[in-house]
Coordinates of C-alpha atoms and ligand atoms in Angstrom, one line a residue:
M83 CA 0.0 0.0 0.0
K84 CA 1.2 3.5 -0.7
S85 CA 1.9 5.7 2.3
D86 CA -0.6 8.4 2.9
V87 CA 1.9 11.1 4.0
Q88 CA 0.8 14.5 2.9
E89 CA 3.7 16.6 3.9
I90 CA 7.1 15.6 4.7
G91 CA 8.8 16.9 7.8
I92 CA 12.0 18.8 6.9
H93 CA 14.2 16.2 8.7
E94 CA 12.7 13.3 6.8
L95 CA 13.3 15.3 3.7
Y96 CA 17.0 15.4 4.4
A97 CA 17.2 11.7 4.9
K98 CA 15.1 10.8 1.9
D99 CA 16.9 8.9 -0.8
P100 CA 17.2 11.1 -3.9
Q101 CA 15.2 10.0 -6.9
N102 CA 16.6 12.8 -8.9
A103 CA 20.1 13.0 -7.5
D104 CA 21.4 15.3 -10.1
K105 CA 18.9 17.9 -9.3
I106 CA 18.6 17.7 -5.5
V107 CA 21.0 19.8 -3.6
W108 CA 20.9 18.4 -0.1
D109 CA 20.2 14.7 -0.6
R110 CA 23.6 13.9 -2.0
E111 CA 25.3 13.2 1.3
V112 CA 23.3 12.6 4.3
D113 CA 25.8 13.1 7.1
P114 CA 25.0 13.5 10.9
I115 CA 25.3 17.2 10.5
T116 CA 22.7 17.5 7.9
R117 CA 20.5 15.3 9.9
R118 CA 20.8 17.7 12.8
G119 CA 19.5 20.3 10.5
F120 CA 22.0 22.1 8.5
L121 CA 21.5 23.2 4.9
K122 CA 23.9 23.8 2.2
K123 CA 24.0 27.5 1.2
S124 CA 22.7 26.7 -2.2
S125 CA 19.4 25.8 -0.8
L126 CA 18.4 29.4 -0.1
L127 CA 15.6 29.1 -2.6
A128 CA 14.2 26.2 -0.6
M129 CA 14.4 28.2 2.6
V130 CA 12.5 31.0 1.0
A131 CA 9.8 28.5 -0.1
V132 CA 9.6 27.2 3.4
V133 CA 9.4 30.4 5.4
G134 CA 7.0 31.8 2.8
S135 CA 8.7 35.1 2.2
N136 CA 11.9 36.7 1.1
I137 CA 14.8 36.6 3.5
P138 CA 16.1 40.1 3.2
F139 CA 19.3 39.5 5.1
S140 CA 20.1 36.2 3.5
D141 CA 23.5 37.5 2.5
K142 CA 24.3 37.8 6.2
M143 CA 23.2 34.3 7.0
P144 CA 26.0 31.9 8.0
S145 CA 26.6 29.1 5.5
G146 CA 24.5 26.1 6.5
F147 CA 22.3 27.9 8.9
I148 CA 18.6 27.1 9.2
P149 CA 16.0 29.8 9.8
Q150 CA 14.0 29.3 13.0
A151 CA 10.8 29.0 11.1
M152 CA 12.2 25.8 9.6
A153 CA 14.1 24.6 12.6
A154 CA 11.0 24.5 14.8
G155 CA 10.1 20.9 15.0
D156 CA 6.5 21.1 14.1
K157 CA 7.0 23.3 11.1
K158 CA 6.5 21.3 7.9
F159 CA 8.1 22.0 4.6
S160 CA 5.5 23.8 2.6
I161 CA 5.2 25.9 -0.5
E162 CA 3.7 29.3 -0.3
G163 CA 0.1 29.2 -1.5
K164 CA -0.2 25.4 -1.5
E165 CA -1.7 23.1 1.1
G166 CA -1.5 19.4 1.8
L167 CA 0.7 18.6 -1.2
R168 CA 3.3 15.9 -1.0
I169 CA 6.6 17.4 -1.9
L170 CA 8.9 15.4 -4.1
N171 CA 11.7 17.9 -4.6
D172 CA 12.4 21.4 -3.5
R173 CA 14.7 22.5 -6.2
P174 CA 13.1 22.7 -8.6
I175 CA 9.8 22.5 -6.7
N176 CA 7.8 19.4 -7.5
A177 CA 4.7 18.5 -5.4
E178 CA 1.8 16.3 -6.0
T179 CA -1.8 16.2 -4.7
P180 CA -3.1 13.3 -2.6
P181 CA -6.2 11.7 -4.2
H182 CA -8.6 12.9 -1.5
L183 CA -7.7 16.5 -2.1
L184 CA -8.9 16.0 -5.7
D185 CA -12.4 15.4 -4.5
E186 CA -13.4 19.0 -5.3
D187 CA -15.3 19.5 -8.6
I188 CA -12.5 21.6 -9.9
T189 CA -9.1 21.8 -8.4
S190 CA -8.5 24.8 -6.2
G191 CA -5.3 26.8 -6.5
K192 CA -3.9 25.6 -3.2
H193 CA -4.3 21.9 -4.3
F194 CA -3.0 22.3 -7.8
F195 CA 0.2 20.2 -8.2
V196 CA 3.5 21.9 -9.1
R197 CA 6.0 20.7 -11.6
N198 CA 8.8 23.1 -12.2
N199 CA 11.8 22.4 -14.4
G200 CA 13.7 25.5 -13.4
Q201 CA 13.4 28.6 -11.2
P202 CA 10.2 30.6 -11.6
P203 CA 10.6 34.3 -12.4
E204 CA 11.0 36.4 -9.3
K205 CA 7.5 37.1 -7.8
S206 CA 8.0 40.7 -6.9
K207 CA 9.1 41.5 -10.5
I208 CA 5.9 40.2 -12.1
N209 CA 3.7 43.0 -13.3
P210 CA 0.7 41.7 -15.2
N211 CA 0.0 45.1 -16.7
K212 CA 3.4 45.3 -18.2
W213 CA 3.9 41.7 -19.1
T214 CA 4.2 41.1 -22.8
L215 CA 3.9 38.1 -25.0
E216 CA 6.0 37.9 -28.1
I217 CA 5.0 35.9 -31.2
V218 CA 7.7 35.0 -33.6
A219 CA 7.0 33.1 -36.8
D220 CA 9.6 31.1 -38.8
K221 CA 10.1 32.6 -42.3
G222 CA 7.1 32.0 -44.5
T223 CA 4.8 30.6 -41.8
A224 CA 2.8 33.8 -41.2
K225 CA 2.1 37.1 -42.9
V226 CA 3.1 39.0 -39.8
E227 CA 6.4 37.5 -38.6
T228 CA 6.7 39.2 -35.2
L229 CA 4.1 40.6 -32.9
T230 CA 4.4 41.8 -29.3
I231 CA 1.2 42.1 -27.2
S232 CA 0.6 43.0 -23.6
I233 CA -1.8 41.3 -21.2
P234 CA -4.1 44.3 -21.1
E235 CA -4.1 44.4 -24.9
L236 CA -4.9 40.6 -25.1
K237 CA -7.8 41.1 -22.8
K238 CA -9.1 44.1 -24.7
K239 CA -8.7 42.8 -28.2
Y240 CA -10.0 39.2 -28.1
K241 CA -13.1 37.5 -26.8
H242 CA -12.7 35.8 -23.4
Y243 CA -13.5 32.1 -22.9
T244 CA -13.6 29.9 -19.7
Y245 CA -13.2 26.2 -19.8
Q246 CA -12.5 23.4 -17.3
L247 CA -9.3 21.8 -18.6
Q248 CA -7.5 18.9 -17.1
M249 CA -3.8 18.8 -17.1
E250 CA -1.8 15.7 -16.2
C251 CA 2.0 15.4 -16.2
G252 CA 3.2 12.9 -18.7
G253 CA 5.2 11.2 -15.9
N254 CA 2.3 10.9 -13.5
G255 CA 2.5 7.3 -12.0
R256 CA 6.2 7.0 -12.9
S257 CA 7.1 5.6 -9.4
E258 CA 5.6 2.2 -10.2
F259 CA 7.7 1.4 -13.2
N260 CA 10.1 -1.4 -13.1
P261 CA 13.0 -1.3 -14.0
P262 CA 12.6 2.2 -12.4
A263 CA 12.6 5.3 -14.6
K264 CA 14.6 8.4 -13.8
G265 CA 12.7 11.5 -13.1
N266 CA 10.2 12.8 -10.5
Q267 CA 8.7 9.8 -8.8
W268 CA 5.1 10.8 -9.1
S269 CA 2.5 8.5 -7.6
T270 CA -1.0 9.5 -8.7
G271 CA -1.1 13.2 -7.9
A272 CA 0.3 15.1 -11.0
I273 CA -3.2 15.8 -12.3
A274 CA -5.6 18.6 -11.8
C275 CA -8.6 20.1 -13.5
A276 CA -9.3 23.8 -13.0
S277 CA -11.4 26.4 -14.7
W278 CA -9.2 28.6 -16.9
T279 CA -10.1 32.0 -18.5
G280 CA -8.2 33.6 -21.3
V281 CA -8.3 34.1 -25.1
R282 CA -8.2 31.5 -27.7
L283 CA -4.8 30.9 -29.1
K284 CA -6.5 30.5 -32.5
D285 CA -7.9 34.0 -32.4
V286 CA -4.5 35.5 -31.8
L287 CA -2.9 33.3 -34.5
A288 CA -5.6 34.5 -36.9
D289 CA -4.3 38.0 -36.6
I290 CA -0.8 37.1 -37.8
G291 CA -2.2 35.2 -40.8
L292 CA -0.8 31.6 -40.8
T293 CA 0.3 30.0 -44.0
Q294 CA 0.3 26.3 -44.9
K295 CA 3.9 26.2 -43.8
A296 CA 3.0 26.7 -40.1
I297 CA 2.8 23.3 -38.6
Y298 CA 3.8 23.6 -34.9
V299 CA 3.6 26.2 -32.1
G300 CA 6.3 26.2 -29.4
Y301 CA 6.4 28.2 -26.2
K302 CA 9.0 29.8 -23.9
G303 CA 8.4 30.9 -20.3
A304 CA 10.1 33.4 -18.1
D305 CA 11.6 30.8 -15.7
T306 CA 15.3 30.3 -15.6
H307 CA 17.7 27.4 -15.5
L308 CA 18.6 26.2 -12.0
S309 CA 22.3 26.9 -12.7
G310 CA 21.4 30.6 -13.0
D311 CA 22.8 30.7 -16.5
P312 CA 20.3 32.9 -18.4
K313 CA 21.4 31.3 -21.7
K314 CA 20.5 27.8 -20.7
P315 CA 17.0 26.8 -21.7
V316 CA 14.6 25.3 -19.1
I317 CA 11.8 23.8 -21.1
S318 CA 10.3 24.8 -24.5
R319 CA 7.7 22.4 -25.7
G320 CA 4.8 22.8 -28.1
V321 CA 1.8 21.4 -30.0
P322 CA 1.0 20.6 -33.6
M323 CA -1.1 23.2 -35.3
H324 CA -4.4 21.2 -35.1
K325 CA -4.1 21.2 -31.3
A326 CA -3.1 24.9 -31.2
L327 CA -6.2 25.8 -33.2
E328 CA -8.7 23.9 -31.0
P329 CA -11.3 26.2 -29.4
E330 CA -10.2 25.1 -25.9
T331 CA -6.5 25.9 -26.3
L332 CA -6.2 29.1 -24.3
I333 CA -3.7 31.8 -23.5
A334 CA -5.0 32.2 -19.9
W335 CA -4.5 34.8 -17.2
S336 CA -7.0 33.4 -14.7
M337 CA -7.7 30.2 -12.9
N338 CA -10.9 29.6 -11.0
G339 CA -11.8 33.2 -11.4
E340 CA -8.6 34.5 -9.8
D341 CA -5.1 35.2 -10.8
I342 CA -3.2 32.0 -11.8
P343 CA -1.3 30.9 -8.7
Y344 CA 2.4 32.0 -8.9
Q345 CA 3.8 28.4 -9.0
N346 CA 1.3 27.5 -11.8
G347 CA 2.3 30.3 -14.2
H348 CA 1.1 33.7 -13.1
P349 CA 0.5 36.0 -14.9
L350 CA 0.1 34.2 -18.2
R351 CA -0.1 30.6 -19.3
L352 CA -0.7 28.5 -22.4
V353 CA -3.3 25.8 -21.6
S354 CA -3.6 22.8 -23.8
G355 CA -5.9 20.4 -21.9
S356 CA -5.6 16.6 -22.1
W357 CA -2.1 16.5 -23.5
P358 CA 1.0 16.1 -21.3
A359 CA 0.9 19.1 -19.0
S360 CA 4.4 19.9 -20.2
V361 CA 2.8 21.5 -23.4
S362 CA 1.0 24.1 -21.2
G363 CA 3.8 26.7 -20.8
K364 CA 3.8 28.6 -17.6
W365 CA 5.0 32.3 -17.1
L366 CA 4.4 32.5 -20.9
K367 CA 6.7 35.0 -22.7
K368 CA 7.0 33.8 -26.2
L369 CA 5.2 31.7 -28.8
M370 CA 7.1 30.4 -31.8
I371 CA 5.3 29.5 -35.1
R372 CA 7.3 26.7 -36.6
D373 CA 7.8 25.3 -40.0
T374 CA 9.0 22.1 -38.5
I375 CA 8.2 20.0 -35.4
H376 CA 9.3 22.3 -32.6
D377 CA 12.8 21.3 -31.4
G378 CA 13.0 23.2 -28.1
K379 CA 14.3 21.8 -24.8
K380 CA 12.5 18.6 -23.9
M381 CA 10.9 18.1 -27.4
T382 CA 13.8 16.0 -28.6
G383 CA 15.7 12.9 -27.4
A384 CA 13.7 10.7 -25.1
S385 CA 11.8 13.5 -23.3
Y386 CA 8.0 13.1 -23.5
R387 CA 8.5 10.3 -26.0
V388 CA 7.6 6.6 -25.7
P389 CA 8.6 3.8 -28.0
C390 CA 6.5 3.9 -31.1
K391 CA 6.0 0.2 -30.8
P392 CA 5.8 -1.7 -27.4
V393 CA 9.1 -3.0 -26.0
A394 CA 10.1 -5.4 -23.3
P395 CA 10.9 -3.8 -19.9
G396 CA 14.5 -2.5 -19.8
T397 CA 15.0 -2.3 -23.6
K398 CA 17.3 0.3 -24.9
V399 CA 15.3 2.1 -27.6
P400 CA 17.0 4.0 -30.4
K401 CA 16.0 7.6 -30.8
K402 CA 14.4 7.1 -34.2
D403 CA 11.9 4.6 -32.6
M404 CA 10.7 7.1 -30.0
C405 CA 7.4 9.0 -30.7
I406 CA 6.2 12.2 -29.1
I407 CA 3.3 11.8 -26.6
E408 CA 0.2 13.6 -27.7
S409 CA -3.2 12.9 -26.1
M410 CA -3.0 11.3 -22.6
P411 CA -4.6 7.9 -22.0
V412 CA -7.9 7.1 -20.2
K413 CA -7.5 7.2 -16.4
S414 CA -9.4 7.6 -13.1
L415 CA -8.9 8.3 -9.5
I416 CA -10.9 7.5 -6.4
T417 CA -11.1 10.7 -4.4
F418 CA -13.5 9.6 -1.7
P419 CA -13.1 7.9 0.7
K420 CA -9.5 8.4 1.7
T421 CA -7.4 5.3 1.6
G422 CA -7.2 3.5 5.0
V423 CA -10.6 4.4 6.3
S424 CA -12.9 2.0 8.2
Q425 CA -16.5 1.4 7.2
E426 CA -19.3 -0.5 8.9
A427 CA -19.7 -3.9 7.3
G428 CA -22.9 -4.4 5.4
K429 CA -23.7 -0.7 5.3
P430 CA -23.6 1.1 1.9
F431 CA -21.2 4.1 1.6
E432 CA -20.4 6.4 -1.1
I433 CA -17.5 6.2 -3.5
R434 CA -16.5 9.3 -5.6
G435 CA -13.9 10.0 -8.1
K436 CA -12.8 11.6 -11.3
A437 CA -12.1 10.2 -14.7
W438 CA -10.6 11.6 -17.9
A439 CA -9.6 10.3 -21.3
G440 CA -7.4 12.8 -23.1
D441 CA -9.0 14.0 -26.3
L442 CA -11.7 11.4 -26.0
E443 CA -14.6 11.1 -23.5
V444 CA -14.9 8.6 -20.7
V445 CA -18.1 6.5 -21.3
R446 CA -18.0 4.2 -18.3
V447 CA -16.4 3.9 -14.9
Q448 CA -16.6 0.7 -12.9
V449 CA -15.5 -0.2 -9.4
S450 CA -14.6 -3.5 -7.8
I451 CA -14.5 -4.5 -4.1
D452 CA -13.1 -8.0 -4.8
F453 CA -9.8 -7.4 -6.5
G454 CA -11.3 -7.2 -9.9
A455 CA -13.3 -10.4 -9.9
S456 CA -16.5 -8.5 -10.4
W457 CA -17.2 -4.9 -11.4
Q458 CA -20.2 -2.6 -10.9
D459 CA -21.0 0.5 -13.0
T460 CA -21.0 3.9 -11.5
N461 CA -23.0 7.1 -12.3
L462 CA -20.7 9.0 -14.6
A463 CA -21.3 12.7 -15.3
K464 CA -20.7 14.3 -18.7
P465 CA -17.6 16.6 -18.9
A466 CA -18.4 20.3 -18.4
N467 CA -16.7 20.8 -21.8
K468 CA -14.1 19.1 -24.0
H469 CA -10.9 18.2 -21.9
A470 CA -12.7 18.5 -18.6
W471 CA -12.5 15.6 -16.2
Q472 CA -15.7 13.7 -15.3
K473 CA -17.1 12.9 -11.9
F474 CA -18.3 9.5 -10.9
T475 CA -20.2 8.3 -7.9
T476 CA -21.6 5.1 -6.7
K477 CA -22.4 3.2 -3.5
V478 CA -20.8 0.0 -2.3
S479 CA -21.3 -2.3 0.6
L480 CA -18.6 -4.5 2.1
P481 CA -20.3 -7.8 3.1
I482 CA -18.3 -8.8 6.2
D483 CA -15.6 -7.3 8.3
G484 CA -12.0 -7.4 7.0
Y485 CA -9.6 -5.8 4.6
Y486 CA -10.9 -4.6 1.2
E487 CA -9.5 -2.7 -1.7
I488 CA -11.7 -0.6 -3.9
W489 CA -10.5 -0.5 -7.5
A490 CA -11.7 1.8 -10.2
R491 CA -11.4 1.6 -14.0
A492 CA -12.5 3.9 -16.7
I493 CA -13.3 3.1 -20.3
D494 CA -13.0 5.6 -23.1
S495 CA -15.2 6.3 -26.1
R496 CA -13.1 4.0 -28.3
G497 CA -13.6 1.1 -25.9
K498 CA -10.1 1.3 -24.3
S499 CA -10.0 0.5 -20.6
Q500 CA -7.4 1.2 -18.0
P501 CA -5.1 -1.8 -17.4
M502 CA -5.1 -3.4 -14.0
V503 CA -1.4 -3.6 -14.0
L504 CA 1.4 -1.4 -15.3
P505 CA 1.0 -0.7 -19.0
G506 CA 3.7 -0.6 -21.6
W507 CA 7.1 -0.1 -20.0
N508 CA 9.0 2.8 -21.5
P509 CA 12.5 4.2 -20.7
R510 CA 11.3 7.5 -19.1
G511 CA 8.3 6.1 -17.2
Y512 CA 5.5 8.0 -19.0
L513 CA 1.8 7.2 -19.4
N514 CA 1.1 4.9 -16.4
N515 CA -2.7 4.7 -16.4
S516 CA -3.1 1.5 -14.4
C517 CA -6.1 1.3 -12.1
H518 CA -6.2 3.3 -8.9
R519 CA -7.0 1.4 -5.7
I520 CA -7.7 2.3 -2.1
A521 CA -7.7 0.2 1.1
V522 CA -10.8 0.1 3.2
Q523 CA -11.3 -1.8 6.4
A524 CA -14.8 -3.1 7.2
V525 CA -15.5 -3.4 10.9
Ligands
MTE603 N1 7.6 27.7 -18.2 C1 7.4 26.4 -17.8 N2 6.3 25.8 -18.2 C2 6.0 24.6 -17.8 C3 6.9 23.9 -17.0 C4 8.1 24.5 -16.6 O1 9.0 24.0 -15.8 N3 8.3 25.8 -17.0 N4 6.7 22.5 -16.6 C5 5.8 21.8 -17.4 C6 5.4 20.5 -16.9 S1 6.5 19.2 -17.2 C7 4.2 20.3 -16.3 S2 3.7 18.7 -15.8 C8 3.3 21.4 -16.1 C9 3.0 21.5 -14.6 O2 2.1 22.5 -14.4 P1 1.8 23.0 -12.9 O3 3.1 23.2 -12.2 O4 0.9 24.2 -13.0 O5 1.1 21.8 -12.2 O6 3.8 22.6 -16.5 C10 4.5 22.6 -17.7 N5 4.9 24.0 -18.1
MO604 MO1 5.4 17.2 -16.7

């Protein structure tokens, strides 16, 4: 059974074995001194995240010193503006949402997972009224080859749309792969569905007059490489033109009727629901109209690619046989009850959850209380709009006292079902859509 820890105490965090050793600062050597609570100087950013504000005199701080706010035993490591997330890394910040916190109809800002590849732009320097978006087109892909537009201009010039759009990291579920895959060891919580408001990317693109040569749109954000080197790219992914031109693909400034949370891309974000969330560029500064498949950072090599044909676990796959992930597969999550609860035997209780199927729709969600021997249908709601997740509810009753697992499986409009066990192994551990299960004790 997975542990149900929501927040990791700072001391446990030190002792944790690094999954991403090359990126974690303090996990490299866990010596008795670090256990007693000393940090390396380079973790200043982590300290700032913990104490929730700037540290004005940080330059005066002795190397390896821990602020009182962190040293206090009961203070948990947390991210400003977030609540109850399980933190995987502090630098860059990566944190996932426990399933029971995804029980809300739409994910609130404080529960929205965080996946940063670099260092977000400095918060105090973000001014939404002055923020500009630059559009640069490869030669011959558009009539207007460069355009710069501010957020106030975007808001004034184009019609506003609001959609519920689900976003799942391509590596969600990676922790279960065997042989293990390098990267953030997400369990089930790199998924969210919020209500986004902005303008349609297609309306903006219409103004620059695309030609037949325009086949891809890439993005660039204002975040910087962890090394501090401004020339080093962080991430620059994109989508093919047919996805860019979908009505639901937004350049958004608002989430759930408020400013987008800082860690999730304030003040401007590209939102392309249902595809790996890595195509939804945060702190959006630039869009590139490409005459070729976008070749920015993390578009090439093995990033966000899976073998074009299934391979045996552990296989070394040549680059040319790796294909870019597009729509994410069908998946579901049980969001109520919380794993580990007790229920009275013989008494029906409610099960709730969410299901999604990438560019398709979920047509059926079933649950099992007997390890998949039998399944019962649930009530499945229609999505609020394309790319929104769908709510399911049902009641189950556990016949006699004992240990049970509740499993859920969703089926998409093409008849594809979630697998019970880990699906196609791939070198980077993407697209794990195996069934979610929770433990329930009947008493
Ligand atoms: N500018 C920028 N955009 C980005 C990223 C990033 O590091 N920088 N991470 C991407 C990845 S890999 C994911 S999974 C999602 C995570 O979005 P969230 O942090 O709002 O949950 O943002 C994507 N967009
Ligand atoms: Mo991601």
